[in-house]
Amino acid sequence: MSMKLQQDKKGQTMVEFALILPLLLFVLFGLIEFGRIFFIYSNLFNAAREGSRYGVTSPRDYNGIALKTRESIVAVPTGDVYVWVWYDQGPGDSKQITNPEQVAVGDRVVVYLDHVVKPLTPLFEPVFRNLKLQTTAARTIQSLGTVVSSGPGVAPPPSAGGPVVVTTNTPTPTTTATPGAISTSTPTPALPTPTPTFGPTLTPSPTLPPDSIVISEPLMPGATTVAGTAQPGATLTLRVVQTGLKRTATVDSNGQFVFDGLPALVGGYTVVIQGYGLQDTAVVATPTLTPTPTATPNADPYLVLEPACTNVDRPTIIVRGYNWPTNSTVKQLAVYWDGAVQGTFKPASSFTYQFTVGVTSGQHTIKVRTEDNQGNEVGSSAGGASVTMQFVRPCEKVTAPIGPTVAPNDLPDLVMPSLTLNSVTTDTLGTYEMLRLNAAVANTGTVDVTSLFWVDLYLDPTSDVPLAEQSSIDYVAINGLSAGSAISFTMYVPGDKLTAMGSHTLVALADTWDQTVELSEDNNTSTPLTITINVQNPMPTPTPTPQTPVGNPGSLEGRTYIYIEDQLQSLGSVSVYIYDGDQRLVGSAISNENGFYQVADLPAGTYLAVGQVRMGDAIYHDQLTVTILEDKVTVGADLVLEGIGQ
């Protein structure tokens, strides 16, 4: 009986332990989860304090504040934390300031962090699946300190013809190359330092539909991240209008989206995010006005709108003001949209204010007026001013009370009217033979294309992948095209692409990067051209590979530029070739969207770097002699392309 009793007790103990084990595990893991969450929150709170503390003496260094905040985050990946920075005039002030240029001593810098914590184990998913941690830190500004930061990754102006700079391979932050100087840091233009996510004010507009796409603003120059809110689970496409950059991302379950790892944004660039039939646009902020008009004494105040009309749901509007009064009776300037205040800021003779707003069809009123501390209007009799301008959707021809007349609601439209083979005979085409094609692009719209766009040529494209996402075999840049005009040029099929006998299909696509807003985006493709290769030519003898000298190789980095209407601009898709002293090609690269290129594994020695791109049938070219040192990175090999004829 005693043996059976002991067995019964053991069985009872195991049953009781099995019953209580889940509760014990729940409590144990609960303590771990709570401690982890508390640690993360404490770290986020400390990071917000560090960022706001930096902003006390450098409030206009917008990027620096957010970067300082991210540098203080150690508990979680910094890319998983949303960082917003804005300014106000004290506790309880609902009129937030988003332009760093408009802050003053006595205002506050506010840093807000938002992070979603997921449970470590599925055990707590019924309790919390996505726990949002939020923290805010604010401090009073004591000094204006530094100016608005340009952020990491912004290309310095090239020193055409100047010497390059040699750096070691130690991975340290980028430094600007000074002609004749020696630097000890390795630049990383292709992989810029992670830049904070900049967000909007925290009070959402009540007029927005729940599934609207909203870009977090302001977008600051140098930022490599664009974030915002949209319909959960939706797929979004980001485009940078000026460069043609494209990215896709999926909105998370909380309605948040992030496009990370972008090339550094440049002031004045327009970012468009589209999805499920909606879109939002934002303009990257510019630290200073370029150029800055000089206020005329005793002249009437006036405004300039950029733009003054729109064809999109939520445009970003820039209001520039000049000759505004700054006397003692004027305490603030206020911007109104259809009677609703959009923001206030310190009085200034010349100013820039940017806001994003939902626009319905019809005419809208933008007004800027002078006010006292209580928001009451200061009229002209008291030394104040008020100016009103009209904003319309769609872009119809209107006459504003002050300022330029808006252009009609027309758009350009690019089409490919022809793609033909430039050959006397088409029945003796052979393998490994370079072919020339006659191509043309026409603008059938009623508005000029005033910016550069690309035409790409594709060989045997696949139907299940969008044409613009496939690899092209040739491309040509077109620097604008007047309304109603066309341009003809030559495109090439390299011989090494035609290695197989039989039929091949060639298709050209205009505006490959979608840089031009058109009446139709569906007619940019040429009619397919079918060619037949019926002669088997022998494979060309490959060029002998030069012997590699003994020693560790180095590498070369630089940027490609071009002058467009007397403005120096970065230019991507430039072919860069590296030739040795025997004029043999030893390396090549194609510059990216920011004009950055890199050629690795170059033996120590002196080389000729050649950059080349075609615009129509004109060749744009530059070359530079560079010296590669063993196990070193040579930077500053910037190429400024100039036309060398037809």
XYZ file of C-alpha atoms in Angstrom:
646
model
C 0.000 0.000 0.000
C 2.824 2.409 0.871
C 4.437 1.893 -2.554
C 1.149 2.529 -4.319
C 0.546 5.568 -2.134
C 3.925 7.011 -3.091
C 3.225 6.435 -6.774
C -0.144 8.137 -6.412
C 1.496 11.131 -4.735
C 4.104 11.392 -7.506
C 1.395 11.261 -10.132
C -0.612 13.891 -8.299
C 2.469 16.121 -8.040
C 3.147 15.853 -11.760
C -0.445 16.667 -12.594
C -0.394 19.681 -10.270
C 2.930 20.825 -11.732
C 1.567 20.430 -15.253
C -1.444 22.537 -14.302
C 0.566 25.314 -12.680
C 3.469 25.340 -15.186
C 1.701 27.520 -17.799
C 0.886 30.082 -15.127
C 4.478 30.060 -13.874
C 5.805 30.478 -17.411
C 3.291 33.266 -18.074
C 4.450 35.123 -14.953
C 8.136 34.515 -15.702
C 7.952 35.626 -19.325
C 5.665 38.455 -18.273
C 8.396 39.791 -15.991
C 10.891 39.490 -18.831
C 8.546 41.239 -21.302
C 7.718 44.006 -18.819
C 11.384 44.565 -18.026
C 12.246 44.635 -21.714
C 9.469 47.111 -22.515
C 10.403 49.323 -19.580
C 14.059 49.292 -20.643
C 13.152 50.228 -24.230
C 10.867 53.033 -23.059
C 13.544 54.396 -20.717
C 16.071 54.383 -23.536
C 13.684 56.120 -25.936
C 12.913 58.751 -23.303
C 16.630 59.332 -22.764
C 17.198 59.586 -26.532
C 14.447 62.205 -26.846
C 16.044 64.200 -24.027
C 19.464 64.033 -25.689
C 18.030 65.250 -28.977
C 16.146 68.146 -27.389
C 19.215 69.042 -25.313
C 21.245 69.335 -28.504
C 18.504 71.523 -29.960
C 18.760 74.019 -27.096
C 21.914 75.528 -28.604
C 21.558 74.341 -32.227
C 17.831 74.515 -32.978
C 18.271 75.208 -36.680
C 20.365 72.085 -37.199
C 17.235 70.035 -37.918
C 19.099 66.972 -39.145
C 21.555 67.205 -36.266
C 18.772 67.103 -33.667
C 17.223 63.986 -35.136
C 20.631 62.395 -35.715
C 21.666 63.066 -32.111
C 18.410 61.438 -31.027
C 19.043 58.328 -33.099
C 22.636 58.065 -31.907
C 21.301 57.773 -28.341
C 19.037 54.811 -29.152
C 20.680 51.535 -28.128
C 17.837 49.230 -27.118
C 16.268 48.723 -30.547
C 17.307 49.137 -34.203
C 17.231 52.844 -34.982
C 15.467 52.187 -38.272
C 12.438 50.885 -36.327
C 11.952 54.164 -34.447
C 10.039 57.106 -35.925
C 11.526 60.462 -34.968
C 9.661 63.740 -35.311
C 11.151 67.146 -34.565
C 9.185 70.375 -34.449
C 9.100 73.664 -32.591
C 6.529 75.655 -30.612
C 6.361 78.712 -28.373
C 5.778 76.958 -25.071
C 3.559 74.445 -23.232
C -0.011 74.467 -24.457
C 0.886 76.177 -27.729
C -0.945 74.420 -30.564
C 0.678 76.519 -33.316
C 3.639 74.333 -34.156
C 6.567 75.664 -36.187
C 7.984 73.269 -38.793
C 10.492 75.568 -40.533
C 13.826 75.678 -38.639
C 14.566 79.114 -40.113
C 11.599 80.605 -38.277
C 12.532 79.631 -34.717
C 13.814 82.178 -32.216
C 15.354 82.227 -28.754
C 12.598 81.482 -26.247
C 10.786 79.004 -28.505
C 10.894 75.298 -27.685
C 12.394 72.404 -29.606
C 10.263 69.268 -29.264
C 11.447 65.729 -30.014
C 8.879 62.936 -30.313
C 9.709 59.228 -30.597
C 7.346 56.470 -31.648
C 8.236 52.762 -31.629
C 6.113 49.619 -31.934
C 7.167 46.744 -29.659
C 6.266 43.189 -30.590
C 6.239 40.361 -28.020
C 9.246 38.073 -27.793
C 7.070 34.945 -27.721
C 3.637 34.101 -29.165
C 2.489 33.609 -25.560
C 1.763 37.326 -25.205
C 0.288 37.972 -28.639
C -3.266 37.754 -27.208
C -2.241 40.410 -24.656
C -0.466 42.804 -27.027
C 0.416 42.183 -30.633
C 1.840 45.637 -31.349
C 2.435 47.885 -28.349
C 3.173 51.482 -29.344
C 5.644 53.319 -27.107
C 5.613 57.112 -27.359
C 7.708 59.688 -25.596
C 8.285 63.413 -25.957
C 10.975 65.764 -24.674
C 10.943 69.555 -24.999
C 13.436 72.233 -24.035
C 13.554 76.010 -24.368
C 15.904 77.332 -27.050
C 18.780 79.325 -25.551
C 20.788 80.103 -28.692
C 20.207 79.889 -32.441
C 23.599 78.173 -32.850
C 24.278 76.599 -36.233
C 22.273 77.009 -39.432
C 20.021 74.362 -40.963
C 22.033 71.207 -41.570
C 22.429 70.026 -45.132
C 22.607 66.491 -43.804
C 24.923 63.650 -44.813
C 25.373 62.547 -48.368
C 24.826 65.881 -50.137
C 27.371 66.187 -52.909
C 29.810 69.115 -52.626
C 30.311 71.204 -55.764
C 32.930 69.543 -57.966
C 36.331 71.029 -58.516
C 36.619 70.526 -62.262
C 40.156 69.823 -63.273
C 41.389 69.931 -59.690
C 43.441 67.250 -58.023
C 41.815 64.267 -56.389
C 42.185 63.401 -52.722
C 43.639 60.170 -51.384
C 42.084 58.637 -48.284
C 42.726 55.526 -46.225
C 40.276 52.664 -45.979
C 39.301 53.421 -42.380
C 35.464 53.681 -42.305
C 34.914 57.112 -40.830
C 32.446 59.880 -41.744
C 32.636 61.672 -45.075
C 34.755 64.803 -45.387
C 34.637 67.347 -48.190
C 37.541 67.085 -50.583
C 39.663 70.231 -50.704
C 41.968 70.631 -53.709
C 45.496 69.774 -52.738
C 44.558 68.503 -49.279
C 45.055 65.047 -47.810
C 42.167 63.543 -45.879
C 42.146 60.539 -43.560
C 38.486 59.591 -43.853
C 36.775 57.329 -46.326
C 33.726 58.839 -48.036
C 30.646 56.692 -48.403
C 28.373 58.552 -50.853
C 26.615 55.378 -51.940
C 25.839 54.421 -48.326
C 25.134 57.675 -46.466
C 24.855 57.780 -42.712
C 21.329 56.779 -41.610
C 19.259 59.919 -41.483
C 16.272 60.426 -39.181
C 12.703 60.132 -40.280
C 11.111 63.549 -40.236
C 7.443 63.704 -39.445
C 4.478 66.012 -39.548
C 2.811 67.824 -36.699
C 1.063 65.352 -34.433
C -2.415 66.766 -34.916
C -3.886 65.084 -38.011
C -6.097 67.053 -40.324
C -9.747 66.131 -39.633
C -10.561 66.515 -43.334
C -8.327 63.623 -44.442
C -10.033 60.383 -45.498
C -8.936 57.456 -43.308
C -7.011 55.818 -46.159
C -5.253 58.960 -47.416
C -1.548 58.816 -48.222
C 0.262 61.397 -46.081
C 4.009 62.047 -46.268
C 5.592 63.037 -42.967
C 6.947 66.553 -43.386
C 9.103 68.518 -43.556
C 11.514 66.570 -45.754
C 14.962 67.974 -45.039
C 17.938 67.999 -47.435
C 20.302 65.117 -46.801
C 17.582 62.817 -45.440
C 17.695 59.223 -46.682
C 14.310 58.214 -45.288
C 10.749 59.171 -46.228
C 7.945 58.057 -43.919
C 4.250 58.651 -43.433
C 0.839 57.046 -43.085
C -1.413 55.193 -45.524
C -3.812 52.277 -45.790
C -2.445 49.285 -43.813
C -1.124 46.510 -46.024
C -1.079 48.610 -49.195
C 1.873 48.662 -51.580
C 3.194 52.172 -52.275
C 5.564 53.529 -54.913
C 7.925 56.431 -54.222
C 9.263 58.610 -57.037
C 11.723 61.487 -56.921
C 10.626 63.590 -59.868
C 13.980 65.231 -60.634
C 16.062 62.016 -60.621
C 13.503 59.399 -61.608
C 14.321 57.294 -58.536
C 11.717 54.579 -57.865
C 11.159 52.525 -54.725
C 8.321 50.350 -53.412
C 7.314 49.616 -49.824
C 4.428 48.017 -47.927
C 2.431 49.853 -45.268
C 2.555 48.068 -41.903
C -0.467 47.056 -39.822
C -0.385 50.377 -37.958
C -0.737 52.368 -41.171
C 2.915 53.487 -41.151
C 5.259 53.303 -44.145
C 8.995 53.920 -44.414
C 11.189 54.218 -47.519
C 14.682 53.810 -46.089
C 18.169 53.804 -47.592
C 17.336 56.403 -50.248
C 19.968 58.560 -51.931
C 20.312 61.795 -49.933
C 17.443 64.153 -50.730
C 18.305 67.526 -52.219
C 16.532 70.788 -51.423
C 13.816 71.558 -53.962
C 13.342 67.948 -55.098
C 9.721 66.758 -55.340
C 8.817 63.404 -53.768
C 5.652 61.636 -54.947
C 4.175 58.579 -53.192
C 1.349 56.733 -54.979
C -0.856 53.762 -54.257
C -4.440 52.420 -54.544
C -5.491 55.374 -56.708
C -4.241 58.076 -54.320
C -1.019 60.027 -53.960
C 0.737 62.683 -51.898
C 3.587 64.988 -52.837
C 6.187 66.815 -50.783
C 8.972 69.229 -51.659
C 12.337 68.830 -49.923
C 13.005 71.951 -47.850
C 15.742 74.373 -48.859
C 17.851 75.933 -46.072
C 18.039 79.327 -47.754
C 16.259 81.192 -50.514
C 18.108 81.024 -53.806
C 18.298 83.760 -54.819
C 17.115 85.944 -51.966
C 15.392 89.059 -53.286
C 16.361 92.251 -51.534
C 13.485 93.940 -49.736
C 12.741 97.344 -51.239
C 12.324 100.133 -48.643
C 8.764 101.518 -48.461
C 7.574 98.978 -51.062
C 4.278 97.170 -50.550
C 4.461 93.629 -49.168
C 3.748 90.861 -51.655
C 3.599 87.071 -51.941
C 4.785 84.473 -54.433
C 3.167 81.007 -54.518
C 4.952 77.849 -55.660
C 2.815 76.457 -57.241
C -0.302 78.584 -57.692
C -2.462 75.672 -58.883
C -2.524 71.890 -58.639
C -3.852 68.713 -60.227
C -3.220 66.482 -57.162
C -5.156 65.878 -53.954
C -2.587 67.079 -51.407
C 0.005 69.473 -52.812
C 2.814 71.064 -50.848
C 2.539 74.835 -51.210
C 5.458 77.198 -50.640
C 4.545 80.783 -49.760
C 7.313 83.346 -50.143
C 6.870 86.853 -48.802
C 8.843 90.055 -49.347
C 8.823 93.614 -47.927
C 6.767 92.665 -44.849
C 6.649 95.039 -41.827
C 8.615 94.138 -38.695
C 7.717 97.041 -36.398
C 6.957 96.708 -32.697
C 3.189 96.346 -33.192
C 3.598 93.208 -35.301
C 4.223 90.145 -33.101
C 3.670 87.345 -35.592
C 2.772 86.505 -39.180
C -0.041 84.029 -39.865
C -0.805 81.962 -42.962
C -4.449 81.085 -43.693
C -6.008 78.582 -46.102
C -9.678 79.325 -46.807
C -9.882 81.136 -43.476
C -8.235 78.351 -41.426
C -4.863 79.176 -39.906
C -2.040 76.914 -41.125
C 0.681 78.304 -38.880
C 2.315 81.363 -37.379
C 5.933 82.479 -37.151
C 8.119 85.371 -36.090
C 7.886 88.552 -38.202
C 10.461 88.823 -40.976
C 10.846 91.155 -43.918
C 11.385 88.164 -46.220
C 10.161 84.687 -45.362
C 9.307 81.252 -46.693
C 6.470 79.132 -45.305
C 5.592 75.637 -46.502
C 2.466 73.594 -45.799
C 0.583 70.625 -47.237
C -3.192 70.727 -47.541
C -6.031 68.763 -49.084
C -7.415 70.618 -52.095
C -10.861 70.180 -53.615
C -11.802 71.391 -57.083
C -12.378 75.107 -57.366
C -10.800 78.328 -56.147
C -9.183 78.681 -52.724
C -7.779 81.630 -50.804
C -4.314 81.897 -49.251
C -3.823 84.878 -46.980
C -0.879 86.092 -44.946
C -1.486 88.807 -42.362
C 0.250 90.525 -39.446
C -1.076 89.790 -35.942
C -0.511 90.605 -32.282
C 0.279 88.051 -29.577
C -3.397 87.087 -29.253
C -3.842 86.356 -32.946
C -5.732 89.568 -33.676
C -5.058 91.215 -37.011
C -2.778 94.259 -37.048
C -4.162 96.456 -39.809
C -2.349 98.837 -42.108
C -3.306 101.807 -39.934
C -1.239 100.267 -37.126
C 1.709 99.430 -39.351
C 0.529 95.952 -40.377
C -0.311 94.320 -43.690
C -2.482 91.639 -45.249
C -2.089 90.044 -48.688
C -4.443 87.547 -50.336
C -3.762 85.252 -53.314
C -5.866 82.673 -55.115
C -5.055 78.975 -55.499
C -7.032 76.751 -57.890
C -7.601 73.121 -58.755
C -7.250 72.091 -61.523
C -4.674 74.369 -63.088
C -6.886 76.755 -64.985
C -5.886 80.174 -66.188
C -6.595 82.630 -63.369
C -5.428 86.116 -62.596
C -4.185 86.488 -59.052
C -4.455 89.878 -57.311
C -0.671 89.934 -56.945
C 1.867 87.719 -58.661
C 2.268 85.906 -61.980
C -0.494 84.384 -64.061
C -0.840 80.617 -63.852
C -0.322 78.537 -66.995
C -3.275 76.683 -68.591
C -4.192 73.202 -67.464
C -2.172 71.362 -70.119
C 0.565 68.789 -69.865
C 3.282 67.426 -72.139
C 2.855 64.013 -73.723
C 5.871 62.018 -74.917
C 5.455 59.383 -77.644
C 7.868 57.244 -79.680
C 6.700 57.669 -83.295
C 9.404 55.529 -84.897
C 12.114 52.953 -84.301
C 13.736 51.648 -87.481
C 16.915 49.835 -88.450
C 19.604 52.061 -89.985
C 20.810 49.596 -92.587
C 20.737 49.331 -96.377
C 19.821 45.676 -96.206
C 18.159 43.706 -93.447
C 18.721 40.164 -94.793
C 22.429 39.865 -93.908
C 22.456 40.739 -90.227
C 25.049 38.755 -88.307
C 25.927 37.839 -84.763
C 28.410 40.011 -82.848
C 27.534 42.907 -85.151
C 26.730 46.344 -83.753
C 23.455 47.686 -85.140
C 22.337 51.296 -85.474
C 18.703 52.280 -85.024
C 16.907 55.453 -86.017
C 14.771 56.614 -83.082
C 12.592 59.632 -82.462
C 10.654 61.143 -79.554
C 7.824 63.636 -80.012
C 6.037 65.861 -77.497
C 2.429 65.845 -78.679
C 1.253 67.842 -75.663
C 0.794 71.611 -75.435
C 3.354 72.223 -72.670
C 7.152 72.048 -73.019
C 9.173 69.381 -71.253
C 11.707 71.582 -69.465
C 13.742 68.916 -67.655
C 16.042 66.110 -68.716
C 14.558 62.661 -69.371
C 15.869 59.325 -70.641
C 15.066 57.035 -73.572
C 16.072 53.372 -73.116
C 16.381 50.553 -75.647
C 15.468 46.977 -74.705
C 16.369 43.717 -76.451
C 13.944 40.774 -76.232
C 12.047 42.177 -73.223
C 9.882 39.860 -71.120
C 6.159 40.536 -70.860
C 5.738 39.627 -67.184
C 8.007 42.446 -65.885
C 7.385 46.183 -66.443
C 9.679 47.454 -69.168
C 11.245 50.167 -66.995
C 12.319 47.526 -64.447
C 14.286 45.490 -67.010
C 17.889 46.058 -68.059
C 18.298 48.203 -71.159
C 21.089 47.773 -73.712
C 21.374 51.463 -74.658
C 20.060 54.785 -73.391
C 20.051 58.407 -74.490
C 19.403 61.570 -72.472
C 17.066 64.222 -73.886
C 17.437 67.675 -72.330
C 13.871 68.936 -72.692
C 11.496 68.957 -75.649
C 9.245 71.782 -76.795
C 5.511 71.250 -77.207
C 4.608 70.009 -80.674
C 8.215 69.201 -81.604
C 10.210 66.011 -82.111
C 13.850 64.962 -81.957
C 15.612 62.201 -83.889
C 18.736 60.368 -82.755
C 20.661 57.122 -83.120
C 20.537 54.203 -80.708
C 22.879 51.219 -80.734
C 22.631 47.479 -80.211
C 26.075 46.352 -78.965
C 27.521 43.395 -80.818
C 28.023 41.354 -77.661
C 24.230 41.353 -77.147
C 23.470 39.653 -80.470
C 25.018 36.228 -79.965
C 22.091 34.019 -81.035
C 20.674 33.403 -84.488
C 16.994 33.964 -85.199
C 14.421 36.676 -84.502
C 14.874 39.373 -81.877
C 12.572 42.144 -80.664
C 13.670 45.718 -79.950
C 11.536 48.220 -78.018
C 12.333 51.797 -76.968
C 10.784 53.545 -73.966
C 10.691 57.314 -73.452
C 10.850 58.864 -69.962
C 12.094 55.635 -68.418
C 12.322 57.099 -64.917
C 8.890 58.804 -65.048
C 10.488 62.214 -64.555
C 7.897 63.985 -66.705
C 4.252 64.308 -65.659
C 2.289 63.626 -68.855
C -1.244 63.530 -70.166
C -0.773 59.784 -70.630
C 1.879 57.449 -69.247
C 0.707 54.567 -71.461
C 1.998 55.732 -74.850
C 5.729 56.107 -74.156
C 6.683 52.784 -75.779
C 7.645 52.413 -79.420
C 6.102 49.866 -81.751
C 8.219 46.705 -81.373
C 10.853 46.285 -84.095
C 11.579 42.690 -85.130
C 14.962 41.853 -86.666
C 16.343 38.528 -87.864
C 19.961 37.468 -87.357
C 20.790 35.014 -90.133
C 24.585 35.177 -90.455
C 26.814 33.400 -87.940
C 29.905 35.577 -87.498
C 32.852 34.278 -85.475
C 33.148 35.333 -81.878
C 35.574 38.278 -81.561
C 38.914 37.556 -79.958
C 38.785 38.874 -76.380
C 41.167 41.663 -75.452
C 44.110 40.292 -73.448
C 43.809 41.018 -69.772
C 46.775 43.086 -68.535
C 48.917 41.525 -65.850
C 48.056 42.785 -62.387
C 51.042 44.302 -60.575
C 52.018 42.918 -57.199
C 50.378 44.709 -54.252
C 46.922 45.425 -52.910
C 44.705 47.322 -55.361
C 43.044 50.651 -54.642
C 39.758 52.168 -55.773
C 38.405 55.361 -57.306
C 35.313 57.380 -56.384
C 33.789 60.523 -57.825
C 30.671 62.179 -59.172
C 29.398 63.120 -62.604
C 27.915 66.544 -63.325
C 26.540 68.535 -66.222
C 25.582 72.167 -66.759
C 21.897 72.598 -67.628
C 20.865 76.210 -68.266
C 24.033 77.431 -66.505
C 23.178 75.383 -63.404
C 25.559 72.631 -62.326
C 23.566 69.469 -61.644
C 24.411 65.903 -60.691
C 23.790 63.522 -63.589
C 23.245 59.799 -63.274
C 23.631 57.004 -65.846
C 26.961 58.397 -67.037
C 29.384 55.748 -68.332
C 32.797 56.090 -66.677
C 35.800 54.302 -68.213
C 39.257 53.876 -66.672
C 42.227 53.504 -69.057
C 45.791 52.618 -68.123
C 48.981 54.067 -69.656
C 48.731 51.689 -72.637
C 45.181 52.946 -73.345
C 43.693 49.623 -72.303
C 40.332 49.626 -70.539
C 40.925 48.322 -67.001
C 37.675 49.302 -65.272
C 34.291 50.913 -65.777
C 31.172 52.005 -63.905
C 27.874 53.813 -64.388
C 27.037 56.668 -62.016
C 23.921 56.312 -59.862
C 20.985 58.697 -59.407
C 23.139 61.130 -57.416
C 25.937 61.029 -59.991
C 28.163 58.922 -57.709
C 30.403 56.253 -59.225
C 32.989 53.840 -57.860
C 35.593 51.664 -59.592
C 37.274 49.092 -57.373
C 40.285 46.775 -57.678
C 42.569 49.151 -59.581
C 46.282 48.409 -59.285
C 48.437 51.303 -58.087
C 49.325 53.633 -60.934
C 48.217 56.580 -63.049
C 45.021 56.323 -65.091
C 42.730 58.335 -67.317
C 39.115 58.533 -66.091
C 36.671 59.289 -68.913
C 32.978 60.122 -68.446
C 30.555 60.055 -71.344
C 26.826 60.245 -72.006
C 24.747 60.852 -75.118
C 22.048 63.504 -75.317
C 20.304 62.836 -78.559
C 23.188 62.371 -81.000
C 25.452 64.797 -79.128
C 28.240 63.387 -76.958
C 28.925 64.935 -73.552
C 32.382 64.116 -72.302
C 35.009 64.871 -69.677
C 38.258 63.221 -68.649
C 40.608 63.451 -65.712
C 44.029 62.015 -64.870
C 43.988 60.218 -61.525
C 46.582 58.461 -59.401
C 45.667 55.267 -57.540
C 47.740 54.329 -54.496
C 48.061 50.839 -53.086
C 45.268 49.906 -50.660
C 43.848 53.461 -50.764
C 40.578 55.063 -51.854
C 41.069 57.976 -54.236
C 38.133 60.379 -54.060
C 37.161 63.634 -55.713
C 37.508 62.360 -59.288
C 34.582 64.512 -60.391
C 33.706 64.710 -64.076
C 31.874 67.774 -65.454
C 30.540 66.797 -68.872
C 30.538 69.187 -71.827
C 29.183 68.712 -75.342
C 31.739 67.743 -77.983
C 29.527 67.850 -81.109
C 27.095 65.751 -83.060
